[in-house]
Backbone as JSON, one array per atom type, in Angstrom:
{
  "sequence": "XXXXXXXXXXXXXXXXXXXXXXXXXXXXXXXXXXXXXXXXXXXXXXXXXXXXXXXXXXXXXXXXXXXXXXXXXXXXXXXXXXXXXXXXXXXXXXXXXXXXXXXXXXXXXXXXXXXXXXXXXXXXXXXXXXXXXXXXXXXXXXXXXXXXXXXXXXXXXXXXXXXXXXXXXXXXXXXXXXXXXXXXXXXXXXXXXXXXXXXXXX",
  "N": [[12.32, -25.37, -36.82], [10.79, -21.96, -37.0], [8.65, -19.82, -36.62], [7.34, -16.51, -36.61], [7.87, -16.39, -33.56], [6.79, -18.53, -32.94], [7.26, -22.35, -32.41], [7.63, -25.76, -33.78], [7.86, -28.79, -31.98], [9.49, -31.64, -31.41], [7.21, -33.46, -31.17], [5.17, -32.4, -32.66], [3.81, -30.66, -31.56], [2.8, -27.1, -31.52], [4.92, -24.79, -30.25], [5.24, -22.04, -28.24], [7.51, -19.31, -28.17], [8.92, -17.06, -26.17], [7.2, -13.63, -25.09], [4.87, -11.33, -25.79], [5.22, -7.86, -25.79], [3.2, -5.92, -25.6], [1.35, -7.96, -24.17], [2.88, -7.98, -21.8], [2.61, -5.14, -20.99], [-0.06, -4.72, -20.63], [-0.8, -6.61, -18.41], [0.68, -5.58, -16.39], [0.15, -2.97, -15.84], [-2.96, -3.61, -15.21], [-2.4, -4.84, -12.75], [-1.39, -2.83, -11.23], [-3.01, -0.89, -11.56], [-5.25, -2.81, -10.23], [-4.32, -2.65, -7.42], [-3.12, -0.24, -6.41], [-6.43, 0.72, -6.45], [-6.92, -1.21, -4.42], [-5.3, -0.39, -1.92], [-6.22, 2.22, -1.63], [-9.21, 1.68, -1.09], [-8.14, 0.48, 1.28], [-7.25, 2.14, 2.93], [-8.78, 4.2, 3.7], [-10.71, 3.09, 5.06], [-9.08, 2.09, 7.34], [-8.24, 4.41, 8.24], [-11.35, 5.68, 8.96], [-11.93, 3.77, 10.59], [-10.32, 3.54, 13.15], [-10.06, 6.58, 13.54], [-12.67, 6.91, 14.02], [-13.18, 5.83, 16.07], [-14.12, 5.34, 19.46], [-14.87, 5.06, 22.84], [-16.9, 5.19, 26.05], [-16.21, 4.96, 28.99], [-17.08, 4.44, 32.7], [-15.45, 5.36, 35.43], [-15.69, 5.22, 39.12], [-17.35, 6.87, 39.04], [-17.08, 9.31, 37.52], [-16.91, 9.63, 34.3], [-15.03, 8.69, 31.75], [-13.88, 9.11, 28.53], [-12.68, 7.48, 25.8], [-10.1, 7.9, 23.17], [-8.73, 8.1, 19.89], [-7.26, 9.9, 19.74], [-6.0, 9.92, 21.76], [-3.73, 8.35, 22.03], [-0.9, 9.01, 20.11], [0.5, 7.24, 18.49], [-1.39, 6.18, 17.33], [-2.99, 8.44, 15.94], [-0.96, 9.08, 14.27], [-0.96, 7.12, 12.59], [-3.26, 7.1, 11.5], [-3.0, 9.69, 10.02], [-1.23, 9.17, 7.97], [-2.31, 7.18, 6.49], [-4.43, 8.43, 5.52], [-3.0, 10.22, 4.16], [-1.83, 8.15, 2.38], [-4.32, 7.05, 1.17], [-5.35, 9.29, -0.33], [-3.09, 10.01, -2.22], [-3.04, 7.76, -3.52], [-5.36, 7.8, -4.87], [-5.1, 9.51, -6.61], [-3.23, 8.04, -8.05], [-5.01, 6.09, -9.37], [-6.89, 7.8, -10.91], [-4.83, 8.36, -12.82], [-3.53, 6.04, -13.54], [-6.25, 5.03, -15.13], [-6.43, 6.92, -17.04], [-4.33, 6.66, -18.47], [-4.34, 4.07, -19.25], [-6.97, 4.47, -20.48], [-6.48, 6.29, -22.73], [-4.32, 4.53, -23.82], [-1.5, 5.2, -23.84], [1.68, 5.03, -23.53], [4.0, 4.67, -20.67], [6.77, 7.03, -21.17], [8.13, 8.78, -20.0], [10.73, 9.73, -18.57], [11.36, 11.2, -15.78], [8.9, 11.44, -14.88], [8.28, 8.72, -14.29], [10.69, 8.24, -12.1], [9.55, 10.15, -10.41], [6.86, 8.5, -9.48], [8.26, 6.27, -8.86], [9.66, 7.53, -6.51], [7.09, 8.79, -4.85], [5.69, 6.0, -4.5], [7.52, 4.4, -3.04], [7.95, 5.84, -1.01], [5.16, 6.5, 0.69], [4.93, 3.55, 1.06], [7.34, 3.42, 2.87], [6.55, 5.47, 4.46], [3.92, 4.11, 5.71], [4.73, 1.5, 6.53], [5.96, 2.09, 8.9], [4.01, 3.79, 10.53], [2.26, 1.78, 11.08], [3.74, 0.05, 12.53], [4.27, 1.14, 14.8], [1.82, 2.3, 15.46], [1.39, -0.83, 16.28], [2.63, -1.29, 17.88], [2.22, 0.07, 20.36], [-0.62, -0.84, 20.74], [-0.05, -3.23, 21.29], [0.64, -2.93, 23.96], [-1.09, -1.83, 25.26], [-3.13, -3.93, 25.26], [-1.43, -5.87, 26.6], [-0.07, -4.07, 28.66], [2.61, -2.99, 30.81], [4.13, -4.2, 33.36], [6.59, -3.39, 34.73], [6.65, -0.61, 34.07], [4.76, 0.32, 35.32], [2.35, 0.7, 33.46], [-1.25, -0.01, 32.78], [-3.12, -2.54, 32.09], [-5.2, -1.72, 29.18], [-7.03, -2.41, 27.69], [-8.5, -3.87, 28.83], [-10.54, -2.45, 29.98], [-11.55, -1.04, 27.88], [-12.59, -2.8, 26.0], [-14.41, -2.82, 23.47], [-13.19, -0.12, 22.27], [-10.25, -1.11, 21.4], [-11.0, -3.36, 20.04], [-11.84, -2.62, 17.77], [-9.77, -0.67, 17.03], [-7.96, -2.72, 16.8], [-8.68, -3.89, 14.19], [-8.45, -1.61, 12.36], [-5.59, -1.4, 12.84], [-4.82, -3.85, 11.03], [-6.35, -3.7, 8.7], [-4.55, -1.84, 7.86], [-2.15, -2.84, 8.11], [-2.81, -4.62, 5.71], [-2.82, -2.87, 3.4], [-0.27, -1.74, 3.75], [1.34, -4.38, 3.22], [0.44, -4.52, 0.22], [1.36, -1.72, -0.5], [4.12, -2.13, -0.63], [4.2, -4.43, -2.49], [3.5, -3.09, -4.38], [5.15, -1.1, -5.23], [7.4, -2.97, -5.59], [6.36, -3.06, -8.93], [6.46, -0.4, -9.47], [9.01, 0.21, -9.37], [10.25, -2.37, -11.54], [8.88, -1.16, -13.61], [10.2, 1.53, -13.88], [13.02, 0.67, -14.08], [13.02, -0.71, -15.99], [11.92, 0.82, -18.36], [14.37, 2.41, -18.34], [16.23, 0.55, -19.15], [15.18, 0.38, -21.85], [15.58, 3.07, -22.93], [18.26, 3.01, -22.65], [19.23, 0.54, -24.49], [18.16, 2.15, -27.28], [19.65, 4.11, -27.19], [22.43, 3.14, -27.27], [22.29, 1.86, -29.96], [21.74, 4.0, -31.38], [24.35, 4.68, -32.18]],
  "CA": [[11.67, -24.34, -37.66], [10.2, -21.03, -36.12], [7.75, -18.39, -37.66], [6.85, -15.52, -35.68], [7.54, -17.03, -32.3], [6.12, -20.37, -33.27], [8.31, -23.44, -33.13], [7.48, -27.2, -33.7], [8.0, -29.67, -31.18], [9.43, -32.89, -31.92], [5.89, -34.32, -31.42], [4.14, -32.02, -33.99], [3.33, -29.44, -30.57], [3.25, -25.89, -31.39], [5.83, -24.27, -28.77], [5.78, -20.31, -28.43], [8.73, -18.72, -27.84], [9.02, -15.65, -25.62], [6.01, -13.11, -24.75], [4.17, -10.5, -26.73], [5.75, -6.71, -24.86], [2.19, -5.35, -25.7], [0.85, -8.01, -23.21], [3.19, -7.56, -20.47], [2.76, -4.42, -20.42], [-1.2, -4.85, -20.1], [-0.51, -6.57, -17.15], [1.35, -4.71, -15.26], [-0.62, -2.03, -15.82], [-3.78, -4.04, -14.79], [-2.04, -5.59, -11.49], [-0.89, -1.93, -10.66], [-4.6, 0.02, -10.87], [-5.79, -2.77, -8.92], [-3.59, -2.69, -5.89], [-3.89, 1.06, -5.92], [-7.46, 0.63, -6.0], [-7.01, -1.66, -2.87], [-4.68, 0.69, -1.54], [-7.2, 3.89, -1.04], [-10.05, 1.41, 0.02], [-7.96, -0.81, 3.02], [-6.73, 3.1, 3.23], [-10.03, 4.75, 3.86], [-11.47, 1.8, 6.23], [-8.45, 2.45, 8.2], [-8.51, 5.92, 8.62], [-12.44, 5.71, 9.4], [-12.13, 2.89, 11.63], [-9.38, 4.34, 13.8], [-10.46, 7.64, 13.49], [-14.16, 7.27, 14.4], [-13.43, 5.01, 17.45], [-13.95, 6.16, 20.95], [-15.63, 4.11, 24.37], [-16.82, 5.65, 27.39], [-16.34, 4.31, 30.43], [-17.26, 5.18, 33.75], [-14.36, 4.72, 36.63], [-15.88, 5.65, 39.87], [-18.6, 7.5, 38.85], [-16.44, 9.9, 36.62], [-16.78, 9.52, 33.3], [-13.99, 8.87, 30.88], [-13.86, 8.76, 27.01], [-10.9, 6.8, 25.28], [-10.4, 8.45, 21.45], [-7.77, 7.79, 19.36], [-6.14, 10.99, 19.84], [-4.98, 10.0, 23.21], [-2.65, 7.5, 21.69], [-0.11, 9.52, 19.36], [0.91, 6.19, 17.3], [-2.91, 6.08, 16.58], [-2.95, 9.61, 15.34], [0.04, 9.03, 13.21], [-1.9, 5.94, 11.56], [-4.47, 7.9, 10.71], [-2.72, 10.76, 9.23], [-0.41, 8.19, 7.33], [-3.49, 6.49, 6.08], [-5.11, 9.94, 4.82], [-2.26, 10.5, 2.56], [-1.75, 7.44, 1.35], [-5.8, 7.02, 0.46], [-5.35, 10.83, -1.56], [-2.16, 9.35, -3.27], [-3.55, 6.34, -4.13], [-6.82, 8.03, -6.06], [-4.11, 10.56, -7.98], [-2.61, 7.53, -9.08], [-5.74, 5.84, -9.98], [-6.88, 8.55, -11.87], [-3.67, 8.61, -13.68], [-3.44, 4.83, -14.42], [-7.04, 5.02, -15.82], [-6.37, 8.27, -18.13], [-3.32, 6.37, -19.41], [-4.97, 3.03, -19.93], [-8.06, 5.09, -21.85], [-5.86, 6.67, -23.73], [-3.55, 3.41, -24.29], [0.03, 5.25, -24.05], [3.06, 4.26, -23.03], [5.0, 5.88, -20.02], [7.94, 7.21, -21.5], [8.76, 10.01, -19.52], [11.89, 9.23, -17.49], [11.39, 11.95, -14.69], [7.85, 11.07, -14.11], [8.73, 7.41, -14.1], [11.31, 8.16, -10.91], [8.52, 10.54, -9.1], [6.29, 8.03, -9.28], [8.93, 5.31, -8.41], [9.57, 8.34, -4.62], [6.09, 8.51, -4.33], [5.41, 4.52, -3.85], [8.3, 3.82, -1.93], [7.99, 7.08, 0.01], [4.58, 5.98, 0.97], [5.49, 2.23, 1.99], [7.68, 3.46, 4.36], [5.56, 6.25, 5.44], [2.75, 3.27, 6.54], [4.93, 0.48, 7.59], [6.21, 3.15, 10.03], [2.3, 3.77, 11.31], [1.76, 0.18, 11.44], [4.51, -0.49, 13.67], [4.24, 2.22, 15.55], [0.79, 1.33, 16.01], [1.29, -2.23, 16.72], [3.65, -1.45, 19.51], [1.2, 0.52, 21.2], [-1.47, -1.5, 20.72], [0.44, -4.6, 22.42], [1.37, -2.03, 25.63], [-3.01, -1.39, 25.92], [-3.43, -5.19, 25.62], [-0.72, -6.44, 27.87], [0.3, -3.49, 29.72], [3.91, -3.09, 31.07], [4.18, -3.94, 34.71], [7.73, -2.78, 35.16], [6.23, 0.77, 34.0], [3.49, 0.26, 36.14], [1.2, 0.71, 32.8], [-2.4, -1.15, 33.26], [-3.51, -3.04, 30.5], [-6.29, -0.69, 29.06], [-8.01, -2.88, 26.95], [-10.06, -4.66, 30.0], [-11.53, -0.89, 30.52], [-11.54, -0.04, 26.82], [-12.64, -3.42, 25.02], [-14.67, -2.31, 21.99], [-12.39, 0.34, 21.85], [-9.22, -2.01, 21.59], [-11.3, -4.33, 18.98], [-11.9, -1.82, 16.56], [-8.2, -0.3, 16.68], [-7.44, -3.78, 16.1], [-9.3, -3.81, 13.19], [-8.27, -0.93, 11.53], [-4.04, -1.84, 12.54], [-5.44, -5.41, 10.41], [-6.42, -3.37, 7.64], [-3.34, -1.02, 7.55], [-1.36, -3.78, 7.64], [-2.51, -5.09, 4.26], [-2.32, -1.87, 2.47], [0.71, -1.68, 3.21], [1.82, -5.16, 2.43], [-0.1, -4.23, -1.3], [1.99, -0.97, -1.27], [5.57, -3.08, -0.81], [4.02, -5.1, -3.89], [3.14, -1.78, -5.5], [6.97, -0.24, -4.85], [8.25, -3.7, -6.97], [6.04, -2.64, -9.53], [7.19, 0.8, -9.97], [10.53, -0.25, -10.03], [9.94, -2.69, -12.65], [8.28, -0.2, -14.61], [11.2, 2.01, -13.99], [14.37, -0.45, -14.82], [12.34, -1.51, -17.64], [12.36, 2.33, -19.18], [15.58, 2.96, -18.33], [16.59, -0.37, -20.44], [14.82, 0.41, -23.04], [16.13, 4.31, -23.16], [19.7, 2.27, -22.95], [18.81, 0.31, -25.79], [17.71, 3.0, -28.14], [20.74, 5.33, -26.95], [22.97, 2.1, -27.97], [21.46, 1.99, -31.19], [21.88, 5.06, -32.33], [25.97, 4.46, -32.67]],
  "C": [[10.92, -23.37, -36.75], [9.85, -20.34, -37.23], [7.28, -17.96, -36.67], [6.54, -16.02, -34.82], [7.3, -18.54, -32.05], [7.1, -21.13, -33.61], [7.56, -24.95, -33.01], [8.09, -28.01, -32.98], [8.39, -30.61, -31.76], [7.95, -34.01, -32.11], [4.54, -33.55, -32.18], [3.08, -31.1, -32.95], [3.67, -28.03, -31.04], [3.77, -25.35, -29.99], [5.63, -22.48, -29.05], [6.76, -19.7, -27.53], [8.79, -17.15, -27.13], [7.17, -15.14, -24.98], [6.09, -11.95, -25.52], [4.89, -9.08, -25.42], [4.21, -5.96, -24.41], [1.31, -6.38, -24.03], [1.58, -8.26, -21.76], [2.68, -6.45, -19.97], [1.0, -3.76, -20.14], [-1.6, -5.58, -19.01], [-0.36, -6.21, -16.41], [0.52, -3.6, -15.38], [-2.21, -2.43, -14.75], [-3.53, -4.06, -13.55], [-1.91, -3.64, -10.86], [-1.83, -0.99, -10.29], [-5.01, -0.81, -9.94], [-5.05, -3.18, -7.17], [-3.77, -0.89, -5.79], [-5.45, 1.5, -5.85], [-7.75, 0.31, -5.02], [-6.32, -1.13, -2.06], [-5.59, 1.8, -0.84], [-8.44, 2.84, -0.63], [-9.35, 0.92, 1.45], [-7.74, 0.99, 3.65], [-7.71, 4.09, 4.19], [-10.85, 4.25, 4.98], [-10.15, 1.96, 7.2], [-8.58, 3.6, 9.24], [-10.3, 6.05, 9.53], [-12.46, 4.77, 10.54], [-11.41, 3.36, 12.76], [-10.02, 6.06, 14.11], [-11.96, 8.09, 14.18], [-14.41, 5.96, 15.87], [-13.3, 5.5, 18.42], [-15.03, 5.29, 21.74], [-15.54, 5.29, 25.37], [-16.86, 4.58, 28.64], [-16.3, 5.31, 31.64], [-16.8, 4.77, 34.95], [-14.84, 5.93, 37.86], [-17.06, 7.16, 39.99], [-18.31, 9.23, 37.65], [-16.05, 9.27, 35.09], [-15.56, 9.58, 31.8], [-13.84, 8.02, 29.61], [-12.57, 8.39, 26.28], [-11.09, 7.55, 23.85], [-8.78, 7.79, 21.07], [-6.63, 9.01, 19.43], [-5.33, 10.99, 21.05], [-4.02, 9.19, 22.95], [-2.06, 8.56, 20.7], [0.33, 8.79, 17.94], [-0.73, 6.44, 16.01], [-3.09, 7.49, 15.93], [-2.1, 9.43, 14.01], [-0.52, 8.53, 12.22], [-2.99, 6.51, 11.07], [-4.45, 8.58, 9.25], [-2.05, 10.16, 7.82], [-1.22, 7.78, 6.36], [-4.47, 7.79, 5.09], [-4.61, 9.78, 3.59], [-2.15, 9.67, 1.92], [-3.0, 6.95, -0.19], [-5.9, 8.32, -0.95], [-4.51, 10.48, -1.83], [-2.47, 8.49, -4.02], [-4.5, 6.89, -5.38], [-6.45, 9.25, -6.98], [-4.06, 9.74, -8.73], [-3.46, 6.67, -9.95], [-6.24, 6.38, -10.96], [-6.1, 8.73, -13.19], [-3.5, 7.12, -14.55], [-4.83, 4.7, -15.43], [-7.13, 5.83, -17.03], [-5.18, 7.41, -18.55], [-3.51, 4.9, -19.79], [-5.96, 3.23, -21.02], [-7.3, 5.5, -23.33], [-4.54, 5.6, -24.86], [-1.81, 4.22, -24.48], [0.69, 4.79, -23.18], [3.73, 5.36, -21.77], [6.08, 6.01, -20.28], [8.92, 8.31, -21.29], [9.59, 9.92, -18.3], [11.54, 10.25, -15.58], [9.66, 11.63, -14.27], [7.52, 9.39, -13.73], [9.25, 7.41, -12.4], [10.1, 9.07, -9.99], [7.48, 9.71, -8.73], [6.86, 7.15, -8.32], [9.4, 5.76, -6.81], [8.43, 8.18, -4.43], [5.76, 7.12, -4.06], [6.25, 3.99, -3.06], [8.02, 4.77, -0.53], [6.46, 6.84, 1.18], [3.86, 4.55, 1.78], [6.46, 2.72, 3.55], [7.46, 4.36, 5.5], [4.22, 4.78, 6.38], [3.17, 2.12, 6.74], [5.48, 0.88, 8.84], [5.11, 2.92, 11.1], [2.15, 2.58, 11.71], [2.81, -0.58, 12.23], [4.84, 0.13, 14.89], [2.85, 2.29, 16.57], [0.44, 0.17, 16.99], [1.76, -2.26, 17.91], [2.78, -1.06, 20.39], [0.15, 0.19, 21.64], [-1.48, -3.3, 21.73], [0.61, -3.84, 23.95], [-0.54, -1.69, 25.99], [-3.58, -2.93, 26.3], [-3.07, -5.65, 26.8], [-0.27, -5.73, 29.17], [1.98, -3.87, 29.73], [4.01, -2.98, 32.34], [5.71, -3.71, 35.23], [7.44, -0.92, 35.3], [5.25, 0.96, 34.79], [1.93, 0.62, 35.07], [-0.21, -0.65, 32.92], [-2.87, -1.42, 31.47], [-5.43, -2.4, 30.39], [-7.23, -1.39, 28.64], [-9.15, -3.94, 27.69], [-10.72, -4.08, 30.27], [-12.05, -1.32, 29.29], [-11.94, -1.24, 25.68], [-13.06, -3.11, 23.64], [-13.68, -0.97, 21.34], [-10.95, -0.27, 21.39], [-9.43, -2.63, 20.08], [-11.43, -3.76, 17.39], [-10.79, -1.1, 16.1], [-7.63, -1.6, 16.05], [-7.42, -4.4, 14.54], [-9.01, -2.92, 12.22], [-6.96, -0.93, 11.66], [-4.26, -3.12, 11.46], [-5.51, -4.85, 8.85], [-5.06, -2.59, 7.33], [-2.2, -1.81, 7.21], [-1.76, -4.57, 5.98], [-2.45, -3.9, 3.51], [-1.02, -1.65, 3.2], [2.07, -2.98, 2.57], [1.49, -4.87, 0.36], [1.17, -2.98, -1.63], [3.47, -1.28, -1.51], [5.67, -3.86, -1.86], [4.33, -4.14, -4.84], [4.75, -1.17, -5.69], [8.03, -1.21, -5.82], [8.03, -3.57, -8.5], [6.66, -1.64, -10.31], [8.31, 0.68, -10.4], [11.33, -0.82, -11.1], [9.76, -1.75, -13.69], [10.0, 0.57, -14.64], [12.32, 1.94, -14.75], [14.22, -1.0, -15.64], [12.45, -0.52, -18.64], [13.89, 2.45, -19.14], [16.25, 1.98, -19.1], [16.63, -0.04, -21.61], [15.1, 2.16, -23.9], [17.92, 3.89, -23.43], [20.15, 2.02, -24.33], [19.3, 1.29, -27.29], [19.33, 3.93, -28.63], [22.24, 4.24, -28.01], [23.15, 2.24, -29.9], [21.73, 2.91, -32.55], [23.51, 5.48, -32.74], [25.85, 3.89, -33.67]]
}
């Protein structure tokens, strides 16, 4: 016997059958502001950490300042990190105005720009973050075939705090590779349900 979802167990257990659409799709919604919430902060602490690091040292009585702009990768990560932080607090904005308001996204073409923008983004900052990382192992260890010196015995606090902000970059962009299944979901879930409908109407 079943009534709205509800079936009886052989041992006199109510069983429920399926899931309510209303609370999937308050889920996903939930899970998706807050990873783009964590998104524009790991985003922001990147960018600032990286960005606002620099050591002096003094080799032979000449003074020399390490920045992040003398690395190129580290520049990239920055810039990478910028946009993603101002993407991120569009889309926050946007998930909050459409949670207030409680509608539905049912607009196919802003479905797929959303669905370029989060992928477009992932592989804009696993780019940085490997691009990064490489560079960051060549200051540590050095390359004695290239005759490069491992920098980071000059340049420690400088080193520790790059490290620190590749650490953070790396989880926003593991969050935005979450965020990118999301979208997709969302996506292949509209486009079903536009299927559906289209179906339907034969």
């Amino acid at each position: 016997m079943n009534y709205l979802g509800v079936g009886i167990s052989p041992g006199n257990v109510p069983v429920y059958h399926g899931t309510n659409p209303m609370v999937i799709e308050r889920r996903v919604r939930i899970a998706e502001l807050l990873l783009r919430c964590l998104i524009c902060v790991l985003s922001v602490l990147t960018a600032f950490l990286v960005g606002n690091d620099s050591q002096v040292k003094e080799i032979f009585s000449i003074q020399k300042k390490a920045r992040f702009t003398d690395m190129k990768a580290l520049v990239f990560l920055v810039v990478a990190n910028g946009v993603a932080a101002a993407y991120s607090l569009v889309q926050v904005v946007r998930c909050v105005v459409s949670m207030v308001k409680g509608s539905v996204l049912v607009n196919k073409p802003l479905a797929w720009t959303i669905f370029s923008g989060d992928q477009a983004m992932a592989y804009l900052n696993v780019a940085a973050v490997g691009a990064a990382a490489q560079s960051a192992v060549f200051a540590k260890l050095g390359q004695t075939e290239l005759q490069w010196m491992k920098i980071c015995n000059m340049y420690g606090k400088f080193c520790n705090q790059v490290g620190e902000g590749i650490s953070m970059a790396l989880l926003a962009s593991v969050c935005m590779v979450l965020l990118s299944g999301i979208s997709a979901f969302t996506l292949f879930r509209l486009c079903g349900v536009n299927k559906a409908k289209g179906n339907s109407g034969w």
